[in-house]
PDB file of C-alpha atoms and ligand atoms in Angstrom:
ATOM      1  CA  MET Z 276      17.442  -1.506 -19.328  1.00 86.00           C
ATOM      2  CA  LYS Z 277      13.723  -1.981 -18.824  1.00 94.00           C
ATOM      3  CA  THR Z 278      11.994   1.370 -18.302  1.00 97.00           C
ATOM      4  CA  VAL Z 279       8.419   2.549 -17.875  1.00 98.00           C
ATOM      5  CA  LYS Z 280       6.762   5.928 -18.095  1.00 98.00           C
ATOM      6  CA  ILE Z 281       4.198   6.752 -15.436  1.00 97.00           C
ATOM      7  CA  ARG Z 282       2.457  10.078 -15.881  1.00 96.00           C
ATOM      8  CA  ASP Z 283       5.284  12.612 -16.410  1.00 95.00           C
ATOM      9  CA  LYS Z 284       8.174  10.519 -15.033  1.00 97.00           C
ATOM     10  CA  GLU Z 285      10.495   7.796 -16.316  1.00 98.00           C
ATOM     11  CA  PHE Z 286      11.401   4.817 -14.144  1.00 98.00           C
ATOM     12  CA  SER Z 287      13.958   2.045 -14.589  1.00 98.00           C
ATOM     13  CA  ILE Z 288      13.765  -1.494 -13.238  1.00 98.00           C
ATOM     14  CA  SER Z 289      15.176  -1.853  -9.740  1.00 98.00           C
ATOM     15  CA  ILE Z 290      13.961  -5.140  -8.214  1.00 98.00           C
ATOM     16  CA  GLY Z 291      12.522  -7.896 -10.402  1.00 98.00           C
ATOM     17  CA  GLU Z 292       9.504  -9.997  -9.486  1.00 98.00           C
ATOM     18  CA  LYS Z 293      11.658 -13.067  -8.780  1.00 98.00           C
ATOM     19  CA  ASP Z 294      13.774 -11.235  -6.217  1.00 98.00           C
ATOM     20  CA  ILE Z 295      10.706  -9.665  -4.640  1.00 99.00           C
ATOM     21  CA  LEU Z 296       9.106 -13.081  -4.160  1.00 98.00           C
ATOM     22  CA  LYS Z 297      12.355 -14.494  -2.764  1.00 98.00           C
ATOM     23  CA  ALA Z 298      12.328 -11.747  -0.121  1.00 99.00           C
ATOM     24  CA  VAL Z 299       8.649 -12.400   0.618  1.00 99.00           C
ATOM     25  CA  GLN Z 300       9.403 -16.111   1.115  1.00 99.00           C
ATOM     26  CA  LYS Z 301      12.211 -15.292   3.570  1.00 98.00           C
ATOM     27  CA  VAL Z 302       9.893 -13.087   5.628  1.00 99.00           C
ATOM     28  CA  ALA Z 303       7.206 -15.798   5.564  1.00 98.00           C
ATOM     29  CA  ASP Z 304       9.690 -18.462   6.718  1.00 98.00           C
ATOM     30  CA  ARG Z 305      10.707 -16.368   9.702  1.00 98.00           C
ATOM     31  CA  ILE Z 306       7.122 -15.546  10.666  1.00 98.00           C
ATOM     32  CA  ASN Z 307       6.098 -19.210  10.336  1.00 98.00           C
ATOM     33  CA  SER Z 308       8.767 -20.170  12.836  1.00 98.00           C
ATOM     34  CA  ASP Z 309       8.422 -17.174  15.222  1.00 98.00           C
ATOM     35  CA  MET Z 310       4.637 -17.099  15.422  1.00 98.00           C
ATOM     36  CA  ASP Z 311       3.893 -20.813  15.557  1.00 96.00           C
ATOM     37  CA  GLY Z 312       1.112 -21.393  18.118  1.00 97.00           C
ATOM     38  CA  LYS Z 313       0.387 -17.650  18.523  1.00 98.00           C
ATOM     39  CA  HIS Z 314      -2.485 -17.347  16.050  1.00 98.00           C
ATOM     40  CA  PRO Z 315      -1.407 -13.863  14.915  1.00 98.00           C
ATOM     41  CA  LEU Z 316      -3.670 -11.239  13.379  1.00 98.00           C
ATOM     42  CA  PHE Z 317      -2.038  -9.518  10.411  1.00 98.00           C
ATOM     43  CA  ILE Z 318      -3.042  -5.913   9.839  1.00 98.00           C
ATOM     44  CA  ALA Z 319      -2.253  -4.815   6.292  1.00 98.00           C
ATOM     45  CA  ILE Z 320      -2.025  -1.096   5.616  1.00 98.00           C
ATOM     46  CA  LEU Z 321      -3.848  -0.119   2.411  1.00 97.00           C
ATOM     47  CA  ASN Z 322      -3.355   0.784  -0.326  1.00 97.00           C
ATOM     48  CA  GLY Z 323       0.342   0.140  -0.874  1.00 97.00           C
ATOM     49  CA  SER Z 324       0.710  -3.184   0.928  1.00 98.00           C
ATOM     50  CA  PHE Z 325      -1.986  -5.182  -0.864  1.00 98.00           C
ATOM     51  CA  MET Z 326       0.359  -7.163  -3.144  1.00 98.00           C
ATOM     52  CA  PHE Z 327       2.896  -7.882  -0.415  1.00 99.00           C
ATOM     53  CA  ALA Z 328       0.068  -8.873   1.946  1.00 98.00           C
ATOM     54  CA  SER Z 329      -1.334 -11.270  -0.628  1.00 98.00           C
ATOM     55  CA  ASP Z 330       1.979 -12.932  -1.537  1.00 98.00           C
ATOM     56  CA  LEU Z 331       3.056 -13.119   2.109  1.00 98.00           C
ATOM     57  CA  PHE Z 332      -0.256 -14.540   3.308  1.00 98.00           C
ATOM     58  CA  LYS Z 333      -0.159 -17.373   0.736  1.00 98.00           C
ATOM     59  CA  ARG Z 334       3.193 -18.430   2.154  1.00 98.00           C
ATOM     60  CA  LEU Z 335       2.056 -18.667   5.781  1.00 98.00           C
ATOM     61  CA  SER Z 336       1.478 -22.159   7.088  1.00 98.00           C
ATOM     62  CA  ILE Z 337       0.379 -21.265  10.639  1.00 98.00           C
ATOM     63  CA  PRO Z 338      -3.190 -20.542  11.744  1.00 98.00           C
ATOM     64  CA  CYS Z 339      -3.616 -16.778  11.300  1.00 98.00           C
ATOM     65  CA  GLU Z 340      -6.028 -14.004  10.391  1.00 98.00           C
ATOM     66  CA  ILE Z 341      -5.773 -10.856   8.306  1.00 98.00           C
ATOM     67  CA  SER Z 342      -7.535  -7.517   8.321  1.00 97.00           C
ATOM     68  CA  PHE Z 343      -7.075  -4.521   6.041  1.00 98.00           C
ATOM     69  CA  VAL Z 344      -7.016  -0.960   7.301  1.00 97.00           C
ATOM     70  CA  LYS Z 345      -6.381   2.478   5.906  1.00 95.00           C
ATOM     71  CA  LEU Z 346      -4.588   5.373   7.470  1.00 90.00           C
ATOM     72  CA  SER Z 347      -6.491   8.610   7.382  1.00 83.00           C
ATOM     73  CA  SER Z 348      -4.694  11.812   8.067  1.00 70.00           C
ATOM     74  CA  TYR Z 349      -6.663  14.785   9.212  1.00 63.00           C
ATOM     75  CA  VAL Z 350      -5.592  18.113  10.552  1.00 51.00           C
ATOM     76  CA  GLY Z 351      -5.913  18.711  14.267  1.00 53.00           C
ATOM     77  CA  THR Z 352      -6.731  21.989  15.962  1.00 53.00           C
ATOM     78  CA  LYS Z 353      -3.408  23.436  14.910  1.00 53.00           C
ATOM     79  CA  THR Z 354      -2.838  23.259  11.160  1.00 50.00           C
ATOM     80  CA  THR Z 355       0.648  21.851  11.716  1.00 51.00           C
ATOM     81  CA  GLU Z 356      -0.696  19.003  13.863  1.00 55.00           C
ATOM     82  CA  ASN Z 357      -1.302  15.978  11.660  1.00 65.00           C
ATOM     83  CA  VAL Z 358      -3.154  13.226  13.457  1.00 67.00           C
ATOM     84  CA  LYS Z 359      -3.415   9.891  11.662  1.00 79.00           C
ATOM     85  CA  THR Z 360      -6.014   7.338  12.651  1.00 86.00           C
ATOM     86  CA  LEU Z 361      -6.727   3.817  11.461  1.00 92.00           C
ATOM     87  CA  ILE Z 362      -9.951   3.276   9.546  1.00 93.00           C
ATOM     88  CA  GLY Z 363     -11.587  -0.130   9.290  1.00 94.00           C
ATOM     89  CA  LEU Z 364     -10.153  -1.967  12.282  1.00 93.00           C
ATOM     90  CA  ASP Z 365     -13.193  -4.025  13.292  1.00 92.00           C
ATOM     91  CA  GLU Z 366     -11.417  -6.771  15.229  1.00 94.00           C
ATOM     92  CA  ASN Z 367     -10.928  -6.676  18.968  1.00 97.00           C
ATOM     93  CA  ILE Z 368      -7.138  -6.802  19.183  1.00 98.00           C
ATOM     94  CA  GLU Z 369      -6.852  -6.861  22.968  1.00 98.00           C
ATOM     95  CA  GLY Z 370      -4.497  -9.690  23.943  1.00 98.00           C
ATOM     96  CA  ARG Z 371      -3.805 -10.573  20.295  1.00 98.00           C
ATOM     97  CA  HIS Z 372      -0.414 -10.980  18.616  1.00 98.00           C
ATOM     98  CA  ILE Z 373      -0.399  -8.391  15.838  1.00 98.00           C
ATOM     99  CA  ILE Z 374       1.843  -8.173  12.777  1.00 98.00           C
ATOM    100  CA  ILE Z 375       1.561  -4.972  10.770  1.00 98.00           C
ATOM    101  CA  ILE Z 376       2.100  -5.437   7.027  1.00 98.00           C
ATOM    102  CA  GLU Z 377       3.587  -2.376   5.326  1.00 98.00           C
ATOM    103  CA  ASP Z 378       4.867  -1.854   1.806  1.00 98.00           C
ATOM    104  CA  ILE Z 379       7.696   0.485   2.720  1.00 98.00           C
ATOM    105  CA  VAL Z 380       9.209   2.240   5.715  1.00 98.00           C
ATOM    106  CA  ASP Z 381      10.914   5.512   4.847  1.00 97.00           C
ATOM    107  CA  SER Z 382      11.243   8.137   7.622  1.00 97.00           C
ATOM    108  CA  GLY Z 383       9.271   5.869   9.973  1.00 97.00           C
ATOM    109  CA  HIS Z 384       6.611   8.482  10.822  1.00 94.00           C
ATOM    110  CA  THR Z 385       3.807   6.351   9.410  1.00 94.00           C
ATOM    111  CA  ILE Z 386       4.768   3.149  11.190  1.00 96.00           C
ATOM    112  CA  GLU Z 387       5.146   5.095  14.446  1.00 95.00           C
ATOM    113  CA  ASP Z 388       1.618   6.491  14.073  1.00 93.00           C
ATOM    114  CA  ILE Z 389       0.234   3.023  13.376  1.00 95.00           C
ATOM    115  CA  LEU Z 390       1.995   1.520  16.405  1.00 96.00           C
ATOM    116  CA  ASN Z 391       0.728   4.308  18.682  1.00 94.00           C
ATOM    117  CA  ASN Z 392      -2.778   3.748  17.357  1.00 93.00           C
ATOM    118  CA  LEU Z 393      -2.723  -0.005  17.934  1.00 96.00           C
ATOM    119  CA  LYS Z 394      -1.069   0.059  21.354  1.00 95.00           C
ATOM    120  CA  GLN Z 395      -4.031   1.881  22.924  1.00 94.00           C
ATOM    121  CA  TYR Z 396      -6.088  -1.312  22.415  1.00 96.00           C
ATOM    122  CA  SER Z 397      -3.674  -3.432  24.506  1.00 98.00           C
ATOM    123  CA  PRO Z 398      -2.541  -6.126  22.058  1.00 98.00           C
ATOM    124  CA  ALA Z 399      -0.310  -8.899  23.484  1.00 98.00           C
ATOM    125  CA  SER Z 400       2.455  -7.934  21.046  1.00 98.00           C
ATOM    126  CA  VAL Z 401       2.919  -5.863  17.899  1.00 98.00           C
ATOM    127  CA  LYS Z 402       5.487  -6.686  15.250  1.00 98.00           C
ATOM    128  CA  VAL Z 403       6.233  -4.964  11.965  1.00 98.00           C
ATOM    129  CA  ALA Z 404       6.714  -6.677   8.602  1.00 99.00           C
ATOM    130  CA  THR Z 405       7.712  -4.366   5.767  1.00 98.00           C
ATOM    131  CA  LEU Z 406       8.696  -5.444   2.288  1.00 98.00           C
ATOM    132  CA  LEU Z 407      10.981  -2.452   1.749  1.00 98.00           C
ATOM    133  CA  PHE Z 408      13.048  -0.298   4.080  1.00 98.00           C
ATOM    134  CA  LYS Z 409      15.105   2.822   3.404  1.00 98.00           C
ATOM    135  CA  PRO Z 410      17.663   2.758   6.245  1.00 98.00           C
ATOM    136  CA  ASN Z 411      19.249   6.066   5.180  1.00 98.00           C
ATOM    137  CA  ALA Z 412      15.919   7.880   5.522  1.00 98.00           C
ATOM    138  CA  TYR Z 413      14.861   6.251   8.808  1.00 98.00           C
ATOM    139  CA  LYS Z 414      14.530   8.650  11.752  1.00 98.00           C
ATOM    140  CA  LYS Z 415      12.977   6.412  14.424  1.00 97.00           C
ATOM    141  CA  ASN Z 416      14.219   3.828  16.915  1.00 97.00           C
ATOM    142  CA  ILE Z 417      11.334   1.419  16.444  1.00 97.00           C
ATOM    143  CA  THR Z 418      12.533  -2.100  15.668  1.00 97.00           C
ATOM    144  CA  LEU Z 419      11.400  -3.373  12.283  1.00 98.00           C
ATOM    145  CA  ASP Z 420      11.011  -7.088  12.992  1.00 98.00           C
ATOM    146  CA  TYR Z 421      10.729  -8.373   9.422  1.00 99.00           C
ATOM    147  CA  VAL Z 422      12.324  -6.466   6.541  1.00 98.00           C
ATOM    148  CA  GLY Z 423      12.207  -7.898   3.024  1.00 98.00           C
ATOM    149  CA  ILE Z 424      14.703  -5.707   1.171  1.00 98.00           C
ATOM    150  CA  GLU Z 425      16.745  -2.659   2.181  1.00 98.00           C
ATOM    151  CA  ILE Z 426      16.855  -0.030  -0.560  1.00 98.00           C
ATOM    152  CA  PRO Z 427      18.525   3.355  -1.172  1.00 98.00           C
ATOM    153  CA  ASN Z 428      16.621   6.641  -0.901  1.00 97.00           C
ATOM    154  CA  ASP Z 429      15.216   6.588  -4.459  1.00 96.00           C
ATOM    155  CA  PHE Z 430      11.518   7.055  -5.127  1.00 97.00           C
ATOM    156  CA  ILE Z 431      10.106   3.723  -6.295  1.00 98.00           C
ATOM    157  CA  VAL Z 432       6.878   2.406  -7.818  1.00 98.00           C
ATOM    158  CA  GLY Z 433       5.345  -0.960  -8.630  1.00 98.00           C
ATOM    159  CA  TYR Z 434       4.234  -4.048  -6.737  1.00 98.00           C
ATOM    160  CA  GLY Z 435       1.501  -2.038  -4.998  1.00 98.00           C
ATOM    161  CA  LEU Z 436       3.421   1.226  -4.676  1.00 98.00           C
ATOM    162  CA  ASP Z 437       2.172   4.190  -6.679  1.00 97.00           C
ATOM    163  CA  TYR Z 438       3.185   7.439  -8.261  1.00 97.00           C
ATOM    164  CA  ASP Z 439       0.179   9.729  -7.931  1.00 96.00           C
ATOM    165  CA  GLY Z 440      -2.137   6.695  -7.995  1.00 96.00           C
ATOM    166  CA  ASP Z 441      -0.568   4.955 -10.994  1.00 98.00           C
ATOM    167  CA  GLY Z 442       1.965   2.129 -11.245  1.00 98.00           C
ATOM    168  CA  ARG Z 443       0.633  -0.158  -8.509  1.00 98.00           C
ATOM    169  CA  ASN Z 444      -0.087  -2.865 -11.113  1.00 98.00           C
ATOM    170  CA  LEU Z 445       3.566  -3.391 -12.085  1.00 98.00           C
ATOM    171  CA  ALA Z 446       4.882  -6.808 -11.010  1.00 98.00           C
ATOM    172  CA  ASP Z 447       8.456  -5.486 -10.669  1.00 98.00           C
ATOM    173  CA  ILE Z 448       9.700  -2.522  -8.657  1.00 98.00           C
ATOM    174  CA  TYR Z 449      11.027   0.508 -10.569  1.00 98.00           C
ATOM    175  CA  LYS Z 450      13.015   3.514  -9.400  1.00 98.00           C
ATOM    176  CA  ILE Z 451      12.689   7.045 -10.660  1.00 97.00           C
ATOM    177  CA  ILE Z 452      15.190   8.289 -13.226  1.00 97.00           C
ATOM    178  CA  GLU Z 453      16.282  11.709 -11.963  1.00 90.00           C
ATOM    179  CA  LYS Z 454      16.956  14.112 -14.800  1.00 80.00           C
TER     180      LYS Z 454
HETATM  181  P1  LIG L 291       7.316   7.207   6.155  1.00 56.01           P
HETATM  182  O1  LIG L 291       6.185   7.683   7.041  1.00 56.01           O
HETATM  183  O2  LIG L 291       8.035   6.008   6.701  1.00 56.01           O
HETATM  184  O3  LIG L 291       8.249   8.331   5.806  1.00 56.01           O
HETATM  185  O4  LIG L 291       6.700   6.846   4.761  1.00 56.01           O
HETATM  186  C1  LIG L 291       5.942   5.751   4.582  1.00 56.01           C
HETATM  187  C2  LIG L 291       4.953   5.942   3.461  1.00 56.01           C
HETATM  188  O5  LIG L 291       5.417   6.853   2.446  1.00 56.01           O
HETATM  189  C3  LIG L 291       4.763   4.623   2.767  1.00 56.01           C
HETATM  190  O6  LIG L 291       3.717   3.889   3.349  1.00 56.01           O
HETATM  191  C4  LIG L 291       4.474   5.047   1.339  1.00 56.01           C
HETATM  192  O7  LIG L 291       3.104   5.296   1.209  1.00 56.01           O
HETATM  193  C5  LIG L 291       5.216   6.334   1.165  1.00 56.01           C
HETATM  194  N1  LIG L 291       6.525   6.128   0.513  1.00 56.01           N
HETATM  195  C6  LIG L 291       7.758   6.233   1.074  1.00 56.01           C
HETATM  196  N2  LIG L 291       8.713   6.009   0.177  1.00 56.01           N
HETATM  197  C7  LIG L 291       8.086   5.737  -0.992  1.00 56.01           C
HETATM  198  C8  LIG L 291       8.552   5.426  -2.326  1.00 56.01           C
HETATM  199  O8  LIG L 291       9.754   5.361  -2.636  1.00 56.01           O
HETATM  200  N3  LIG L 291       7.596   5.212  -3.269  1.00 56.01           N
HETATM  201  C9  LIG L 291       6.255   5.293  -2.989  1.00 56.01           C
HETATM  202  N4  LIG L 291       5.416   5.043  -3.983  1.00 56.01           N
HETATM  203  N5  LIG L 291       5.788   5.578  -1.752  1.00 56.01           N
HETATM  204  C10 LIG L 291       6.690   5.809  -0.774  1.00 56.01           C
HETATM  205 MG1  LIG L 292       1.995   2.949   2.614  1.00 56.01          MG
END
């Protein structure tokens, strides 16, 4: 079994590069057929989604654009109130067909915040493409339009996803070995 050590934790291989790219191709195929003629604007959420965004974008054959944003979280007036805003969205998205590119959807809080942020600018439509999805952790009713791979509730790293900043460079996806 292929394992890696990142900082203080051990991880074992979970999804190999070949299977990741197969899932990316399937998502690309569906988007190519659904969004034909719609000139979508992809909004990739940094940092985690950069590898997925890159591999997905290379596989798109329709006219399209991409922009990269970051999610900042800052504390509101109450310390419990966490308001997340999008940083770096320069495009006017009014009337545009938007596809959000995420690395992973877990509880769904993050994707909900992103959708609420984008909807205030009146896009024509907003769809979600996520490489990974943890259905057993999901707490929202938002439809995830394009899901690459459904995974169990293990903590994973690699292919853009990090553990405390490290591990994003791994071409395969690894899951934590609980001791
Ligand atoms: P959610 O808001 O859906 O609970 O979580 C989404 C965010 O949590 C993701 O964008 C990602 O940054 C982080 N996350 C959730 N699960 C994992 C995981 O297994 N590994 C890593 N590295 N990040 C995760
Ligand atoms: Mg993320």
